[in-house]
Short mmCIF file of C-alpha atoms and ligand atoms in Angstrom, two decimals:
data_model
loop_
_atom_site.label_atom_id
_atom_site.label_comp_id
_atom_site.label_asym_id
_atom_site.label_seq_id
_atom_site.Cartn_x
_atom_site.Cartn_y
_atom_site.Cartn_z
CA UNK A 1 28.06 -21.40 19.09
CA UNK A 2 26.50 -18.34 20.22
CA UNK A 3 27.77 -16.32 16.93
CA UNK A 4 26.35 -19.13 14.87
CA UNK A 5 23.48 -17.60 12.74
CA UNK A 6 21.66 -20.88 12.89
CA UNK A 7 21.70 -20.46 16.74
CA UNK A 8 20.55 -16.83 16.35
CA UNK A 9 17.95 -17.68 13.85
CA UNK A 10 16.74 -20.59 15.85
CA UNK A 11 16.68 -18.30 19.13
CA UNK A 12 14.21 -16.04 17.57
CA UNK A 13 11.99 -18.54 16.35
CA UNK A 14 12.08 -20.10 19.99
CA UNK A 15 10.94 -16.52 21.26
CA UNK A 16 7.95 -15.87 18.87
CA UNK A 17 7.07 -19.51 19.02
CA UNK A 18 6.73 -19.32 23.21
CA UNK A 19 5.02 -15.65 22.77
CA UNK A 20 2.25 -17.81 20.94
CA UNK A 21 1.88 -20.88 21.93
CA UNK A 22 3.70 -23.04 19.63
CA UNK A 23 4.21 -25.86 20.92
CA UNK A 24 8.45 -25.77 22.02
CA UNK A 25 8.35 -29.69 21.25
CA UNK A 26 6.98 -29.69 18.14
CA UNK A 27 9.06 -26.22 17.39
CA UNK A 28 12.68 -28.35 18.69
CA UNK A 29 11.81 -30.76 16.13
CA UNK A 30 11.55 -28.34 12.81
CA UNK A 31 14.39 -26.64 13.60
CA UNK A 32 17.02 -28.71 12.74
CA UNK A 33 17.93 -29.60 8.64
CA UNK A 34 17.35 -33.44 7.98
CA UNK A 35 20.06 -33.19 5.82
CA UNK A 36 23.37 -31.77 5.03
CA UNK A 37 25.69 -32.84 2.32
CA UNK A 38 29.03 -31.90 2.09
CA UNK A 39 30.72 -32.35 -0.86
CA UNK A 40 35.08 -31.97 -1.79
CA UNK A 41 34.88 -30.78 -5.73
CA UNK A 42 37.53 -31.37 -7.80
CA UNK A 43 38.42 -28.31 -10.01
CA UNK A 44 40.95 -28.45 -12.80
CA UNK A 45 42.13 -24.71 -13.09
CA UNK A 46 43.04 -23.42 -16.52
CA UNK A 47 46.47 -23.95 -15.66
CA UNK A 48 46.36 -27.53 -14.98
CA UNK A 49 46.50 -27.66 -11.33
CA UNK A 50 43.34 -29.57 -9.65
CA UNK A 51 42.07 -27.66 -6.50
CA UNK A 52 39.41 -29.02 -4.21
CA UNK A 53 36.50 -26.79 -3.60
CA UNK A 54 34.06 -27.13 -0.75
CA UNK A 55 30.58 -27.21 -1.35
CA UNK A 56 27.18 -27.67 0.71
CA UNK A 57 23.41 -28.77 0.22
CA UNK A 58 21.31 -28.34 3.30
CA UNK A 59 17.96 -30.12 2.75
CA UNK A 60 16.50 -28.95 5.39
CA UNK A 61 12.43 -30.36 5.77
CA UNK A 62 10.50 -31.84 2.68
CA UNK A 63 7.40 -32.55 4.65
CA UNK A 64 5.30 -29.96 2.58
CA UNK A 65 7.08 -31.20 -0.30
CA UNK A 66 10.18 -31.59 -2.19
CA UNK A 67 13.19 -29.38 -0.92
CA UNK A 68 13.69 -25.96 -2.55
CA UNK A 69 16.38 -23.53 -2.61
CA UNK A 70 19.03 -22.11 -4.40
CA UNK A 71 22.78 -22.50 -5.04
CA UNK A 72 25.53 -19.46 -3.91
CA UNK A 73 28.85 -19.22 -4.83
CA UNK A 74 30.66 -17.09 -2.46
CA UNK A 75 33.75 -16.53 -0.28
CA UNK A 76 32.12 -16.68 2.69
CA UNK A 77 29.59 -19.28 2.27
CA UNK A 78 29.58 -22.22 5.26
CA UNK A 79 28.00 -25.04 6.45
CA UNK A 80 25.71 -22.55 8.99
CA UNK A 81 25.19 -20.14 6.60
CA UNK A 82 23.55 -23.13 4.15
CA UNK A 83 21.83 -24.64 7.23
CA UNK A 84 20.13 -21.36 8.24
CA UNK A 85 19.22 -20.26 5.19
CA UNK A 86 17.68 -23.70 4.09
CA UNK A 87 15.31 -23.03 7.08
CA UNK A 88 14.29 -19.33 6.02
CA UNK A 89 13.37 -21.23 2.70
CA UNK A 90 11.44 -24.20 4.61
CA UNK A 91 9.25 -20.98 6.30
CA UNK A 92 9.08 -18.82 3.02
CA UNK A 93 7.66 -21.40 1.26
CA UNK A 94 5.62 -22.44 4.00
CA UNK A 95 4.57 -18.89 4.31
CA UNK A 96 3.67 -18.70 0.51
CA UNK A 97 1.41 -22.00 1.30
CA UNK A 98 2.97 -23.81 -2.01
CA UNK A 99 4.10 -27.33 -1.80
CA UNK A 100 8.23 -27.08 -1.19
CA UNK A 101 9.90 -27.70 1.73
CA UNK A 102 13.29 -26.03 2.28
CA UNK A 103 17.21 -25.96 0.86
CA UNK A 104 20.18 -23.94 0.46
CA UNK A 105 23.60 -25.09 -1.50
CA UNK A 106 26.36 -23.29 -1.47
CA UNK A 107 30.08 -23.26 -3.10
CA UNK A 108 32.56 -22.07 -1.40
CA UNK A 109 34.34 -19.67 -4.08
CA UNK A 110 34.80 -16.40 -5.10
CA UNK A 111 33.59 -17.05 -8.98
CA UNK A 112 35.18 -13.55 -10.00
CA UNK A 113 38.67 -15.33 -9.47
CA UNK A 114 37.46 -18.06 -12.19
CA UNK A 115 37.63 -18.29 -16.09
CA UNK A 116 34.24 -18.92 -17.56
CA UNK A 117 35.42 -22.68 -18.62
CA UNK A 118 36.57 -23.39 -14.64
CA UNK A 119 33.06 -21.56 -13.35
CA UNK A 120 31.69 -24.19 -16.06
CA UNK A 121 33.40 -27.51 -14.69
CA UNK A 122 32.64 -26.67 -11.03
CA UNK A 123 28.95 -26.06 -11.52
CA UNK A 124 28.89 -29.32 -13.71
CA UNK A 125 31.30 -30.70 -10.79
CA UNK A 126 29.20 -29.55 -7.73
CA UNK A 127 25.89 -31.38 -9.75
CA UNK A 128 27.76 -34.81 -10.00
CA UNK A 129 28.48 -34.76 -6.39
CA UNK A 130 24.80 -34.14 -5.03
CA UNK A 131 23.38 -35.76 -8.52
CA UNK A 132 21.80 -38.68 -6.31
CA UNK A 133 20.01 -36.56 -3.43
CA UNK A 134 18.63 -33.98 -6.19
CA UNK A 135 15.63 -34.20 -8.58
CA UNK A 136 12.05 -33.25 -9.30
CA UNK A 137 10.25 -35.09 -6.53
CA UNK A 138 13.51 -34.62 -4.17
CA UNK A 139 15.31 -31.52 -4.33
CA UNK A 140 14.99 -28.50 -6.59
CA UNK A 141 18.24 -25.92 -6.45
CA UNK A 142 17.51 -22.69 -8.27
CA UNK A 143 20.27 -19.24 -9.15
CA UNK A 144 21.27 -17.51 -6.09
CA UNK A 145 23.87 -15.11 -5.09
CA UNK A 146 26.40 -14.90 -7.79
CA UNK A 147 24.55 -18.02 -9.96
CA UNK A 148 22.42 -17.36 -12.98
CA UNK A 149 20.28 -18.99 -15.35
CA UNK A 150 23.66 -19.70 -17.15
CA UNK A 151 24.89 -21.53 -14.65
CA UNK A 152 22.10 -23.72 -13.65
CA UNK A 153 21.48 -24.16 -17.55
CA UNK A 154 24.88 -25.98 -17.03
CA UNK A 155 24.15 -27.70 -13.85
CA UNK A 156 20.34 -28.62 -15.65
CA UNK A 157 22.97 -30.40 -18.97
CA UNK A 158 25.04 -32.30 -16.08
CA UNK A 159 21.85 -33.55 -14.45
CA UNK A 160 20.24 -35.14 -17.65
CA UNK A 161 24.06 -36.58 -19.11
CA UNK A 162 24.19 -38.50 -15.62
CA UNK A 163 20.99 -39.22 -15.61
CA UNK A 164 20.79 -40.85 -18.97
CA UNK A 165 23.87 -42.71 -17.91
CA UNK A 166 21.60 -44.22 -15.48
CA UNK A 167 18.89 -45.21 -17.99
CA UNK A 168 15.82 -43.76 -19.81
CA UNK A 169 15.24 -40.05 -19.32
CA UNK A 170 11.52 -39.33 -17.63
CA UNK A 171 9.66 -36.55 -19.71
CA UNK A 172 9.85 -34.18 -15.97
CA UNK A 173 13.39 -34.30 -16.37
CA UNK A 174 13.98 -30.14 -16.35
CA UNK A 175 11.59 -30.01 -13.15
CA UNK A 176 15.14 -30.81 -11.51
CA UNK A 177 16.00 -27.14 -11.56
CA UNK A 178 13.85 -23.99 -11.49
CA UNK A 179 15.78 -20.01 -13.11
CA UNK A 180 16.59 -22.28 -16.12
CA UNK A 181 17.08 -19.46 -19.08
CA UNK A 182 13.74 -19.69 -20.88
CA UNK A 183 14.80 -21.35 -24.15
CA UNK A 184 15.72 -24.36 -21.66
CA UNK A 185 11.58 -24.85 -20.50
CA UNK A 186 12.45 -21.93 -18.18
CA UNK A 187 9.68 -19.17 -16.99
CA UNK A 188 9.26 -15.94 -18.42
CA UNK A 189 7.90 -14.11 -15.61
CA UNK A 190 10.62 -15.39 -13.24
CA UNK A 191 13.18 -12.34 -14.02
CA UNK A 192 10.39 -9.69 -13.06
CA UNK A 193 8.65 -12.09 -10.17
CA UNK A 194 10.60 -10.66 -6.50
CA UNK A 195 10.30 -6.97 -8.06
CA UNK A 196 6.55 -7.24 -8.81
CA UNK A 197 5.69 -9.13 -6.32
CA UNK A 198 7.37 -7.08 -3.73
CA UNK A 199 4.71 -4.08 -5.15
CA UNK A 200 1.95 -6.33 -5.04
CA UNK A 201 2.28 -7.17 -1.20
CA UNK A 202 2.77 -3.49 -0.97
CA UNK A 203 -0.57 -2.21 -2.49
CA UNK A 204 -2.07 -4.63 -0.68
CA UNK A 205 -0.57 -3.47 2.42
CA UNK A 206 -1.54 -0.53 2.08
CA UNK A 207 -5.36 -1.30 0.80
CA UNK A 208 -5.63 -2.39 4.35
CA UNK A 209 -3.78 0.03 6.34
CA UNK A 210 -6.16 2.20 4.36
CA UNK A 211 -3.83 4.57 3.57
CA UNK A 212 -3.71 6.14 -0.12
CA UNK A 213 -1.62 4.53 -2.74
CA UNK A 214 -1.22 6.89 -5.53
CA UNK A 215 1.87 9.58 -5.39
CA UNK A 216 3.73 7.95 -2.59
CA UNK A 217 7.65 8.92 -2.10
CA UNK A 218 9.65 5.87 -2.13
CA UNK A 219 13.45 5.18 -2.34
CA UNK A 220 15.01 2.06 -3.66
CA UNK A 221 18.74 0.67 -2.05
CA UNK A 222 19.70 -1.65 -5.12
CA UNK A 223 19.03 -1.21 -8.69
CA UNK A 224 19.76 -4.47 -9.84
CA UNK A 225 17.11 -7.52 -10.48
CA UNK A 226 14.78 -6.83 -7.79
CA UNK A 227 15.38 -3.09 -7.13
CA UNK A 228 14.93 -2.69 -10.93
CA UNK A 229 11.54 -4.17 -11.17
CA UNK A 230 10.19 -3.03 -7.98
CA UNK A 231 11.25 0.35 -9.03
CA UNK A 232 9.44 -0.06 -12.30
CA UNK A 233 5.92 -1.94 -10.77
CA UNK A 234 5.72 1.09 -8.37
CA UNK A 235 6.25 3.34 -10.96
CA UNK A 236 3.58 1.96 -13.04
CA UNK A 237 1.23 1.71 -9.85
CA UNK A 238 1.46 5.49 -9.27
CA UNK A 239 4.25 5.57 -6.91
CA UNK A 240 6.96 8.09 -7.03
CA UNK A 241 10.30 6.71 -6.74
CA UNK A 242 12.72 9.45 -6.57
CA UNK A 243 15.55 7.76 -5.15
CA UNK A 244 17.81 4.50 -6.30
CA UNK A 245 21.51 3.66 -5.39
CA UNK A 246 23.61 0.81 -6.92
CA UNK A 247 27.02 -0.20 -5.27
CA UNK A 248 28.77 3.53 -6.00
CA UNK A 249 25.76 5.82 -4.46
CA UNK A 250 22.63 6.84 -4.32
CA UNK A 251 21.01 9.37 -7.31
CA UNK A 252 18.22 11.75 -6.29
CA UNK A 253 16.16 14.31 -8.41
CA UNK A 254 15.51 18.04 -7.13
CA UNK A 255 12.30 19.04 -5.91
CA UNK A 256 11.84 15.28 -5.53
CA UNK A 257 10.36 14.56 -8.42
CA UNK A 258 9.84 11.16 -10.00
CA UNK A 259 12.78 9.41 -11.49
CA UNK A 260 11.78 8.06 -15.15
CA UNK A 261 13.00 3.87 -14.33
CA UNK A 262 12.95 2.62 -17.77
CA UNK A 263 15.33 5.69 -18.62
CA UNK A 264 17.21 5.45 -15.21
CA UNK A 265 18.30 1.60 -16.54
CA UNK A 266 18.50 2.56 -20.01
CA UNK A 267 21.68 5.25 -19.00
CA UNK A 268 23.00 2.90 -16.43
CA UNK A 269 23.27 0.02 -18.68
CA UNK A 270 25.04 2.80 -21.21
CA UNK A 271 27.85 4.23 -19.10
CA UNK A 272 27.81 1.25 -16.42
CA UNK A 273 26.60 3.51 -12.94
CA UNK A 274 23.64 5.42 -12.03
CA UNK A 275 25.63 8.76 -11.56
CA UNK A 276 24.75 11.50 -13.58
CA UNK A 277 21.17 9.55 -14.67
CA UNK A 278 18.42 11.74 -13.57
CA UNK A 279 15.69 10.86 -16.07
CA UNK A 280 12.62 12.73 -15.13
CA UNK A 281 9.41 12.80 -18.07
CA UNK A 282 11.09 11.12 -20.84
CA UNK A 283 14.83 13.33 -20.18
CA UNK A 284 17.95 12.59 -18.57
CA UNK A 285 19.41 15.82 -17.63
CA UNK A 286 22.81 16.18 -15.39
CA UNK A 287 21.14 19.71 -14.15
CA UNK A 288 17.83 17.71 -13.08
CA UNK A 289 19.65 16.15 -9.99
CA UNK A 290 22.35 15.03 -7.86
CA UNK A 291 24.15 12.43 -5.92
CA UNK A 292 24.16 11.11 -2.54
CA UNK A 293 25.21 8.20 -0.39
CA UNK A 294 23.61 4.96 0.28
CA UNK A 295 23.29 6.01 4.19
CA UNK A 296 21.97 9.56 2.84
CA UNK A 297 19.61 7.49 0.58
CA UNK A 298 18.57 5.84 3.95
CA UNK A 299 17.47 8.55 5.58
CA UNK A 300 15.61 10.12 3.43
CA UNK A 301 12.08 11.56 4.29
CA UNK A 302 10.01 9.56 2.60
CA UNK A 303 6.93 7.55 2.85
CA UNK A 304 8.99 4.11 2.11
CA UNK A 305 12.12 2.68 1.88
CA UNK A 306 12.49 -0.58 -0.23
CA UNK A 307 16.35 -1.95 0.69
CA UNK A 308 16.50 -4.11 -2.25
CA UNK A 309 20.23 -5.19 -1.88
CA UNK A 310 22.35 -6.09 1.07
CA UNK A 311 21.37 -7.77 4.17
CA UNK A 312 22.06 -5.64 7.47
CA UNK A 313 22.27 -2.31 6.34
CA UNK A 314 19.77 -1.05 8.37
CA UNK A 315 21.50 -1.59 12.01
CA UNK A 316 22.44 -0.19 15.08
CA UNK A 317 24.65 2.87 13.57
CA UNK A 318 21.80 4.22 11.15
CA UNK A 319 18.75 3.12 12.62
CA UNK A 320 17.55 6.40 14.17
CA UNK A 321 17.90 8.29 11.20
CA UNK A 322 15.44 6.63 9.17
CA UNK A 323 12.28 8.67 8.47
CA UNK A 324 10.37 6.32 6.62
CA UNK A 325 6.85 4.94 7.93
CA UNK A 326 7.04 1.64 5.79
CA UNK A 327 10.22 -0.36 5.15
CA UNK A 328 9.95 -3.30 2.49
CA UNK A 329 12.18 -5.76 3.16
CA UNK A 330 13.27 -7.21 -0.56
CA UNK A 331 16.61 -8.12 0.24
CA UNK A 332 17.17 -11.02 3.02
CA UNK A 333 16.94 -9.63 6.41
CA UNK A 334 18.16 -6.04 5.42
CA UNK A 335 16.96 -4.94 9.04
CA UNK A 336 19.66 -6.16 11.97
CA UNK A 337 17.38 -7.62 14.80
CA UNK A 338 18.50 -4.54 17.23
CA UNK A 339 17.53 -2.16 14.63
CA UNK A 340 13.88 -3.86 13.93
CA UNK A 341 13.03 -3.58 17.82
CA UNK A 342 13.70 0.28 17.43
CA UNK A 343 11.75 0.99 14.51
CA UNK A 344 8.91 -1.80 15.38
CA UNK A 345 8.44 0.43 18.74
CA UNK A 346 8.93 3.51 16.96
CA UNK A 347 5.47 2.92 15.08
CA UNK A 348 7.44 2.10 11.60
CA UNK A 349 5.85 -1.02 9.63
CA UNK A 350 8.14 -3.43 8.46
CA UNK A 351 6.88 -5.69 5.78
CA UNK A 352 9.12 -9.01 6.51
CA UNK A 353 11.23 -10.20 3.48
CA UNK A 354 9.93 -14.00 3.59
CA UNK A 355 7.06 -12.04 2.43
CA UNK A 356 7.86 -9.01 0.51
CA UNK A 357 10.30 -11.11 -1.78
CA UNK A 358 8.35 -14.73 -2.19
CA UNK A 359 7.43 -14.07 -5.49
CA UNK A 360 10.49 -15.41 -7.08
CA UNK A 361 10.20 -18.85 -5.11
CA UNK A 362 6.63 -18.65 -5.78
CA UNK A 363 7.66 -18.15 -9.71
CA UNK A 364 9.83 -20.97 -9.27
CA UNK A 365 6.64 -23.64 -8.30
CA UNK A 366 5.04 -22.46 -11.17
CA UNK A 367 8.44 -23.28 -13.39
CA UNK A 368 8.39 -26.37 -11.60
CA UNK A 369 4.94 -27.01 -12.65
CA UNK A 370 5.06 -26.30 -15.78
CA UNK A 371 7.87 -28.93 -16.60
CA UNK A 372 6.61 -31.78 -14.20
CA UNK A 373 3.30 -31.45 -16.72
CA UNK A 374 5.09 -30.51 -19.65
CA UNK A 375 3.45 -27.84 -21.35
CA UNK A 376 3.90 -24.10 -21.19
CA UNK A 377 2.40 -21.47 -18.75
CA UNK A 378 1.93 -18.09 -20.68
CA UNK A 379 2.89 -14.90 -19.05
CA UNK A 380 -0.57 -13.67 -18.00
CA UNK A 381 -1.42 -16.70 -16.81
CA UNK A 382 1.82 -16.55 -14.94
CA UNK A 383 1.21 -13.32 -13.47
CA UNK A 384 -2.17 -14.06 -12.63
CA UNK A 385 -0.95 -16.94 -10.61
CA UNK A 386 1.80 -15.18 -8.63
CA UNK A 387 -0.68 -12.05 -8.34
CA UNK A 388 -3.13 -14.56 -6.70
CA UNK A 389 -0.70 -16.37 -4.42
CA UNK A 390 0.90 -13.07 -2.80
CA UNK A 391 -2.38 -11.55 -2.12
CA UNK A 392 -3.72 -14.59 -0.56
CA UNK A 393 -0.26 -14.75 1.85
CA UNK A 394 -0.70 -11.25 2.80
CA UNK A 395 -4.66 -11.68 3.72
CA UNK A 396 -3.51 -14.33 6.16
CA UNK A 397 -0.58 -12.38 7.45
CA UNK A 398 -2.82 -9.37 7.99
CA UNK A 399 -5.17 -11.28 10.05
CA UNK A 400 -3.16 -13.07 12.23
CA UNK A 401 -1.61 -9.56 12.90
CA UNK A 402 -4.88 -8.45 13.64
CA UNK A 403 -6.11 -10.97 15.72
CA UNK A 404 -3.08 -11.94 17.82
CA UNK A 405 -2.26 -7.74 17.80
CA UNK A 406 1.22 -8.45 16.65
CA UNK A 407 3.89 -6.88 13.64
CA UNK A 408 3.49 -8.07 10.45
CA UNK A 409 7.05 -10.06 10.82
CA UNK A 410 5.99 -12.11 13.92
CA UNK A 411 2.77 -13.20 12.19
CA UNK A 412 4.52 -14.22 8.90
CA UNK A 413 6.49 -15.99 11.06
CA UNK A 414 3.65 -17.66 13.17
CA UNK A 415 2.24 -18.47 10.31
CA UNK A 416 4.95 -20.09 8.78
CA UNK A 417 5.58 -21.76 11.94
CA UNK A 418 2.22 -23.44 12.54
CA UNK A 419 2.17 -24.93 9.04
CA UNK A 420 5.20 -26.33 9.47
CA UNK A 421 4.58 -27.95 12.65
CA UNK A 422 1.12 -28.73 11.76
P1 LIG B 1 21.60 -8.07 -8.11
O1 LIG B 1 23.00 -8.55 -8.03
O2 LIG B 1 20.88 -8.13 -9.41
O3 LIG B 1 21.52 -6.54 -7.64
C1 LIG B 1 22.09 -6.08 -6.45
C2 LIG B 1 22.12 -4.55 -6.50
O4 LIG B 1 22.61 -4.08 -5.25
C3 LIG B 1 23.02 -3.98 -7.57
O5 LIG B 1 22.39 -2.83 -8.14
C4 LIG B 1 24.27 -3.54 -6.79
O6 LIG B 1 24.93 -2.46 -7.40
C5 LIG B 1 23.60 -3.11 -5.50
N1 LIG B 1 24.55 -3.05 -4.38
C6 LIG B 1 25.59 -3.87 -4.10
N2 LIG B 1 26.24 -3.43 -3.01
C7 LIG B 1 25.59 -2.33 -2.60
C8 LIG B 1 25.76 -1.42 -1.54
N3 LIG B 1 26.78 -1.54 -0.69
N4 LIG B 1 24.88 -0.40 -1.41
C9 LIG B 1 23.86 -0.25 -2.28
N5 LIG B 1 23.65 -1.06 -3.32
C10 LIG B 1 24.50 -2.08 -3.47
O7 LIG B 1 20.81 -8.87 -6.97
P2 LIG B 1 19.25 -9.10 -6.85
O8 LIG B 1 18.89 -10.38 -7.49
O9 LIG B 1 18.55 -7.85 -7.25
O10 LIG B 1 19.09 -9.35 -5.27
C11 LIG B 1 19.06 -8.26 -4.34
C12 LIG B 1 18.68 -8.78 -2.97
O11 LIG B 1 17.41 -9.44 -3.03
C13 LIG B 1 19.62 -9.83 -2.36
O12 LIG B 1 19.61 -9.65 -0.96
C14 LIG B 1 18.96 -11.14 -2.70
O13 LIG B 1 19.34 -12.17 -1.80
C15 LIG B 1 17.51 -10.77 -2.51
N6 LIG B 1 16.58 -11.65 -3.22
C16 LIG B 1 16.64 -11.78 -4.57
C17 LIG B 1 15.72 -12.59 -5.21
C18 LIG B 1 15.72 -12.72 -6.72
O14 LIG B 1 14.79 -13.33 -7.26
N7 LIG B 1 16.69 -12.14 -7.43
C19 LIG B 1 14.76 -13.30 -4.47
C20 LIG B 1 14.72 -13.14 -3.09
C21 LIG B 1 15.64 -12.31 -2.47
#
């Protein structure tokens, strides 16, 4: 029990909730999901043999609105992994102050072992199973770890063929999914939306901690959706990123200068690993820079440090080499709860992922939106909206940091926390 995360996750919220006077009745009865579906999938593999794959849906509270959260397809995914996450969803969008309550499905597969038509039938098979529990006004899944918009395009063609089995289709039919591709009454702005929002909660971070924006050092762990984008919002705010790592290492320019992003991704994309792509001013040249580890990436002395891919790589073991005064969490809990009580004390700000990375979910209302009034949100208009959001989340996370003279992580949290309850 004790190794559950749930039961970790739930003991911290327990902790902050007592510090401030959440009420621990009211607190006991958020905690738990009010739903969790378990579901046996049949798979035909390409061979002809039928497998059963296990599969979860944790709905965990709708009483802000309908239940939102993605879908993973992993190894490792479990019943507690779904149930905890489904509760960090119920506070992030809580948090954000948009109408969803919380979910988390998962599939219990490595997809890398399956053939695009078997990835096809269990997607289509996992969507029969939680068909009746699912829809616009119910549940909302979305991509997550190893899912795409090709995959929930899939799921979103299973949904309507059942649904239509079941009688007329209702015009906010694609409001059953958000991270649909865009030619399927997806959102535009939802492949850039963690990255720039992460930089948006960051400038306005740092508006208030008065400190000055322009020509910051910054290194990015993760060059892949969100590290990507963040790397290229900062960029285009004035920041200097002048480190990013994907899974193979960690690239770095001498004298620290500025890597060039757009450039960085360009040669990536073209050989297939960041090695060898220092792109500073418009040139990638192999004499401009050199390699180093993820951990060296870590420790680098710079002004921030954005880990933007794995959870827990800032723990125990590395923790007291980090030099940087800000840490942006835009990967889920990147910081190990040993190693956040050592650089909280140590005077480092931590800006807490159910912040730093809402913009996707908060992209994903706006998706949602958009198809329960069917009609078409323009990017700007997008952006604006997102833009607006964010800043109003971090205004009230400031201030109850201010007022209750607490990190920024404990009053996302409270606040979270008391709207839930509420
Ligand atoms: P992604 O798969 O597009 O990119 C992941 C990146 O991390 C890749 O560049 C990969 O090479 C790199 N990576 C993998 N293992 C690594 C390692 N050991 N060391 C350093 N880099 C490594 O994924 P993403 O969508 O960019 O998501 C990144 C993180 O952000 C995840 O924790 C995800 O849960 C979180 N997140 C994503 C979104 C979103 O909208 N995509 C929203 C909220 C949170």
């Amino acid at each position: 029990m004790s190794d559950s995360l749930f039961f970790s996750t739930s003991k911290q919220l327990r902790t902050i909730s007592q510090k401030n006077n959440i009420d621990a009745d009211m607190l006991e009865a958020i905690l738990p999901p009010q739903r969790v579906i378990e579901v046996s999938i049949p798979l035909q593999r390409d061979n002809g043999k039928i497998e059963i794959v296990k599969g979860y849906r944790s709905q965990h509270n709708n009483k802000r609105g309908p239940y939102k959260g993605g879908i993973r397809f992993h190894e490792s995914v479990s019943e507690d992994e779904v149930i905890s996450l489904s509760l960090w969803m119920s506070l992030k969008c809580a948090l954000a102050n948009i109408p969803f309550g919380g979910a988390k499905g998962g599939v219990v597969i490595d997809p890398k072992t399956l053939s695009e038509k078997e990835l096809k039938l269990l997607s289509e098979g996992y969507t029969r199973l939680i068909f009746d529990v699912i829809g616009p006004l119910k549940d909302v899944p979305a991509p997550d770890v190893n899912t795409n918009p090709k995959i929930i395009e899939w799921m979103m063609n299973e949904y309507i063929s059942i649904a239509r089995e079941k009688g007329p289709i209702q015009k906010d039919i694609y409001a059953a999914f958000t991270g649909k591709p865009v030619s399927q009454n997806g959102l535009p702005v939802r492949e850039i939306a963690t990255g720039f929002g992460g930089v948006i909660v960051l400038m306005e971070l740092l508006q208030k901690l008065r400190m000055e924006k322009k020509g910051k050092n910054i290194a990015v762990q993760g060059f892949g959706n969100v590290g990507f984008n963040f790397s290229k919002f900062a960029e285009q705010n004035g920041l200097n990123v002048i480190s990013v790592s994907d899974s193979k290492g960690a690239i770095i320019n001498n004298n620290n200068k500025p890597l060039d992003i757009d450039l960085v991704m360009e040669c990536k994309r073209k050989q297939g690993y960041l090695a060898g792509c220092y792109c500073v001013g418009g040139v990638c040249d192999l004499r401009k820079g050199r390699e180093i580890t993820n951990e060296d990436l870590l420790g680098l002395p710079v002004d921030i440090l954005v880990p933007a891919a794995l959870e827990k790589v800032i723990n125990e073991k590395n923790m007291k080499n980090i030099k940087a005064k800000i840490i942006v969490e835009m990967a889920n809990g990147p910081i190990t709860p040993a190693a956040y009580e050592y650089l909280t004390k140590k005077g480092v700000i931590i800006v807490p992922d159910i912040l730093s990375n809402s913009g996707g979910v908060i992209a994903s209302h706006i998706e949602w939106k958009q198809n329960m009034e069917s009609s078409r949100y323009a990017y700007e208009e997008s952006l604006a909206e997102l833009k607006n959001t964010l800043t109003q989340a971090v205004e009230t996370v400031w201030q109850t940091s201010q007022e209750k003279n607490i990190p920024l992580r404990e009053a996302a949290l409270v606040v979270a926390l008391l709207r839930l309850v509420g």
